[in-house]
GROMACS .gro file of C-alpha atoms in nm:
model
  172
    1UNK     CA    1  10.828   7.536   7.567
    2UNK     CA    2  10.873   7.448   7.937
    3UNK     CA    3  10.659   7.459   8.187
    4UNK     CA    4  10.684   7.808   8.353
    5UNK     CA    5  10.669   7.945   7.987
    6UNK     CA    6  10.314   7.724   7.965
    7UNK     CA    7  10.168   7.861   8.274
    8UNK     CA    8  10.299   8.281   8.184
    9UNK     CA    9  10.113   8.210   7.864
   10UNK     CA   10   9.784   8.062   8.038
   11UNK     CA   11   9.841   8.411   8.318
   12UNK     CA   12   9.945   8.675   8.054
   13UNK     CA   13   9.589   8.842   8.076
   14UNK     CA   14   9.676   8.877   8.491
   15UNK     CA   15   9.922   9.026   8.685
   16UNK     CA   16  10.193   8.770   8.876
   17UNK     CA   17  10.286   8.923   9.149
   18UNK     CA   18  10.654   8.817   9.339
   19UNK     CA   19  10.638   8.804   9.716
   20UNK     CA   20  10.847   9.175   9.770
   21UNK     CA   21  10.557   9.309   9.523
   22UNK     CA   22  10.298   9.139   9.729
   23UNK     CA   23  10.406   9.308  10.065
   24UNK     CA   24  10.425   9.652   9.890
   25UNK     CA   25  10.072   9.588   9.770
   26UNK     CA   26   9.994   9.471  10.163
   27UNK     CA   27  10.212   9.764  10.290
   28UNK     CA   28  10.081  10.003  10.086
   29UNK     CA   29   9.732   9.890  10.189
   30UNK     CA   30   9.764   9.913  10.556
   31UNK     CA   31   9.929  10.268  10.519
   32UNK     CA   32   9.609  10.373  10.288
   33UNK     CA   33   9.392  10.273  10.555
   34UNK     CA   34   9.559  10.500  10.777
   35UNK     CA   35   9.571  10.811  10.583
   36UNK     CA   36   9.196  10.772  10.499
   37UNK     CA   37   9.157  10.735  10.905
   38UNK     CA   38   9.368  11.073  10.874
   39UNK     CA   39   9.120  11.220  10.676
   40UNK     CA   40   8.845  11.154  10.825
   41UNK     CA   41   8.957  11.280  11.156
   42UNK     CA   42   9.010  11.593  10.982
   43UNK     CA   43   8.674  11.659  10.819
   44UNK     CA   44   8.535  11.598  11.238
   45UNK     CA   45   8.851  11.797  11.396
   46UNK     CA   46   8.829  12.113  11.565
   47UNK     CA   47   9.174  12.103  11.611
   48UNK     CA   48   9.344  12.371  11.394
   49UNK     CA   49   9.715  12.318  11.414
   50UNK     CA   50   9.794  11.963  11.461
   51UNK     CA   51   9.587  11.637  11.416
   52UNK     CA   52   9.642  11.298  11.612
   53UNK     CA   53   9.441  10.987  11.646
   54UNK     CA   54   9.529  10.618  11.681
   55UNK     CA   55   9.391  10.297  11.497
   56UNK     CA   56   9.437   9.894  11.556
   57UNK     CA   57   9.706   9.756  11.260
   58UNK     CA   58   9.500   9.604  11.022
   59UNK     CA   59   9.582   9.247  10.860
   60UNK     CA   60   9.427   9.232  10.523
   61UNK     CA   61   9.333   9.346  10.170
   62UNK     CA   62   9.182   9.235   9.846
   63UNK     CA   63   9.361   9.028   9.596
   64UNK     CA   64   9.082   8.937   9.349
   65UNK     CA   65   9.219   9.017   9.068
   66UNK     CA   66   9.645   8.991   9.105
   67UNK     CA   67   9.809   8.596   9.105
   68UNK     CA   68  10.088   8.523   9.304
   69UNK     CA   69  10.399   8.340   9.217
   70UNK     CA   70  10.434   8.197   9.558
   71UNK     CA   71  10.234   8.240   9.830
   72UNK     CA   72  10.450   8.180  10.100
   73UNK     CA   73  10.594   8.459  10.237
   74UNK     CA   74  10.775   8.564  10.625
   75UNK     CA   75  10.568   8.876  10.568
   76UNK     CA   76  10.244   8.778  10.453
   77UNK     CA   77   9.973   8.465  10.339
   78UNK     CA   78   9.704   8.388  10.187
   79UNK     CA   79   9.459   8.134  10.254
   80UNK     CA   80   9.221   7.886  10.039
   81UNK     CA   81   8.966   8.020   9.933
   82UNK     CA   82   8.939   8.383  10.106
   83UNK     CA   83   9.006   8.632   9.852
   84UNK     CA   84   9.308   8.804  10.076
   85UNK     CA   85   9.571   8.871  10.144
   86UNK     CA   86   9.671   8.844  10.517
   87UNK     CA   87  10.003   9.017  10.701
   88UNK     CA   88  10.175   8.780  10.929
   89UNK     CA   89  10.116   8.871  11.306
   90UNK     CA   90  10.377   9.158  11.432
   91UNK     CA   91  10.355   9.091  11.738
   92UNK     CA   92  10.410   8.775  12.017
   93UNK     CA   93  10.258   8.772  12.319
   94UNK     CA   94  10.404   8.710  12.697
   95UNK     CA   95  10.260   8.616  12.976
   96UNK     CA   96  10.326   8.581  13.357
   97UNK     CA   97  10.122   8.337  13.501
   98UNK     CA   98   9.818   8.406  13.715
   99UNK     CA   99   9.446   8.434  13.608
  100UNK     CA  100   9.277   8.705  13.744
  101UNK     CA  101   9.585   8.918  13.791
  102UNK     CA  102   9.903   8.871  13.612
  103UNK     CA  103  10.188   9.032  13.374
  104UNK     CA  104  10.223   9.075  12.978
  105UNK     CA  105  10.501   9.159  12.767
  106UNK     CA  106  10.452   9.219  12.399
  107UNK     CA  107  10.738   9.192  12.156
  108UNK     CA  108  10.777   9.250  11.806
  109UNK     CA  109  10.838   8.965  11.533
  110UNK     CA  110  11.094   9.040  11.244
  111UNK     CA  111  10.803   9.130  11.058
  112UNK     CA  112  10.694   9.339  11.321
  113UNK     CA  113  10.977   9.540  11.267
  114UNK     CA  114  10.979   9.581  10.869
  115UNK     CA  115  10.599   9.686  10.933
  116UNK     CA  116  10.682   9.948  11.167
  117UNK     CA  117  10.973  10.074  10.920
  118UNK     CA  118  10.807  10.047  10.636
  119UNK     CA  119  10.483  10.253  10.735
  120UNK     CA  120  10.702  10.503  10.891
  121UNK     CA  121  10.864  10.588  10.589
  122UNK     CA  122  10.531  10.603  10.387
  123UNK     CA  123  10.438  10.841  10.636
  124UNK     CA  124  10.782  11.040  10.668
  125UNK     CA  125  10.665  11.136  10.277
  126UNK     CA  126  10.361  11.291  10.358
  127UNK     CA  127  10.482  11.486  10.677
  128UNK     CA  128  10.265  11.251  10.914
  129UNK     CA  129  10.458  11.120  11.264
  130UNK     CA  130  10.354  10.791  11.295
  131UNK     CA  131  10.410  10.549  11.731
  132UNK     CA  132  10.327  10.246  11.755
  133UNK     CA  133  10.227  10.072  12.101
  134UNK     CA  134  10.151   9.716  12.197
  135UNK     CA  135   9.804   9.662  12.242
  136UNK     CA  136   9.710   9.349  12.469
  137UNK     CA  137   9.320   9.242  12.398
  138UNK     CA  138   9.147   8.918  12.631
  139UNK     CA  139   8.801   8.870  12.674
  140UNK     CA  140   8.819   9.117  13.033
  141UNK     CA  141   9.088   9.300  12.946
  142UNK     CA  142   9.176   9.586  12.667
  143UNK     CA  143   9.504   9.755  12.740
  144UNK     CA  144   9.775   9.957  12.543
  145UNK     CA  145  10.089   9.845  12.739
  146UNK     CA  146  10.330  10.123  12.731
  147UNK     CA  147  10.612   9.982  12.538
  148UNK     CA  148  10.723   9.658  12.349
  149UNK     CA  149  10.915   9.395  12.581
  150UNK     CA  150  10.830   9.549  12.898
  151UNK     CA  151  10.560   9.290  13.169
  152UNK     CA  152  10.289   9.541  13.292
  153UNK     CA  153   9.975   9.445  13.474
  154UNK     CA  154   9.668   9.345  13.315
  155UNK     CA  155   9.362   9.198  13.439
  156UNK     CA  156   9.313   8.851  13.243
  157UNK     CA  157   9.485   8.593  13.084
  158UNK     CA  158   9.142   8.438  12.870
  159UNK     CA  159   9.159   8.420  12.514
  160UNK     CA  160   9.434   8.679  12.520
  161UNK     CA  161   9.574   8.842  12.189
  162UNK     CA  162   9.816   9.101  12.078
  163UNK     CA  163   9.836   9.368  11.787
  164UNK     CA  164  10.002   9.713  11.742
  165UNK     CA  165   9.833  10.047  11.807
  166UNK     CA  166   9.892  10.279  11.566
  167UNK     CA  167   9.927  10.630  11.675
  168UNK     CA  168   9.953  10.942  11.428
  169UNK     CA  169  10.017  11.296  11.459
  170UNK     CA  170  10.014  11.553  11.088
  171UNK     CA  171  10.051  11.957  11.128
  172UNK     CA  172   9.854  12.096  10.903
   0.00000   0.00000   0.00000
C-alpha cells in the first residue's frame, strides 16, 4: 500500500477536501453571510417593495471539522493553528503620494474577480442584485471610492487598507 493509500485510510472517518471544494465551501460561506444580512434587514424594513443594504466582504469561516488536501490555494489559506479558513485579499491598494491629502485607486486581484462572479451568480439564483464598490479604510479615513481603478481623494495615507463593499438590492 503506498503512501497516499496509508494516509486516506488514517482520514477515512473525515472529509478531504480539494482546493475547488474548499473555495465553494469559502464561497458559499461569504454568500450565506450575506443572505442572513438580507434577512435581517427584512425583519427591521419598512420598505415594502424592494430591499437594499450593503456589508464589508468578509474573509473567513470554520473548518474544524473538514481536512484539506493542500492548503495552498490562489483563492484561499489557511493558517497554523487558527481553525479557518481565510479568502485571499480581492483587492490591491494604490496610492498617490501625500499625507494629509492624497489619491487612491483600488483594483481588483484575479481573485477579486472570481469572488465578484461567483457571488453574483449565487445571488442571480435567488433573485437578489448584488454591486460591489471599493472600500478604502486608514486610521482617518473611511471611504467607498466610486469605482475600481479610478484615484479619488481621500484624507490619509496611515495604516491604509482596502476591501470590497458589498451592495444588495431583492424585490420582494
Amino acid at each position: 500500500m503506498d503512501f497516499q493509500n496509508q494516509l486516506h485510510d488514517r482520514l477515512k472517518h473525515s472529509t478531504l477536501l480539494t482546493k475547488e471544494q474548499a473555495y465553494q465551501k469559502c464561497i458559499n460561506g461569504v454568500y450565506g453571510d450575506i443572505k442572513q444580512n438580507i434577512l435581517q434587514t427584512a425583519t427591521n424594513s419598512k420598505e415594502t417593495n424592494i430591499l437594499s443594504g450593503e456589508l464589508p466582504f468578509s474573509t473567513s469561516i470554520g473548518y474544524t471539522e473538514d481536512h484539506f488536501q493542500s492548503k495552498e490555494s490562489d483563492l484561499y489559506y489557511i493558517t497554523g493553528s487558527d481553525p479557518y479558513l481565510y479568502l485571499r485579499d480581492p483587492c490591491k491598494l494604490f496610492i498617490k503620494s501625500g499625507f494629509s491629502s492624497c489619491k487612491a485607486s483600488i483594483s481588483l486581484t484575479l481573485a477579486g474577480r472570481r469572488y465578484i462572479q461567483d457571488l453574483e451568480r449565487l445571488a442571480s439564483m435567488d433573485n437578489i442584485s448584488l454591486s460591489f464598490k471599493p472600500f478604502y479604510q486608514s486610521t482617518y479615513c473611511k471611504k467607498a471610492l466610486s469605482a475600481f481603478d479610478v484615484f479619488e481623494k481621500v484624507q490619509s495615507t496611515h495604516l491604509a487598507s482596502a476591501t470590497l463593499l458589498i451592495c444588495w438590492q431583492v424585490k420582494v
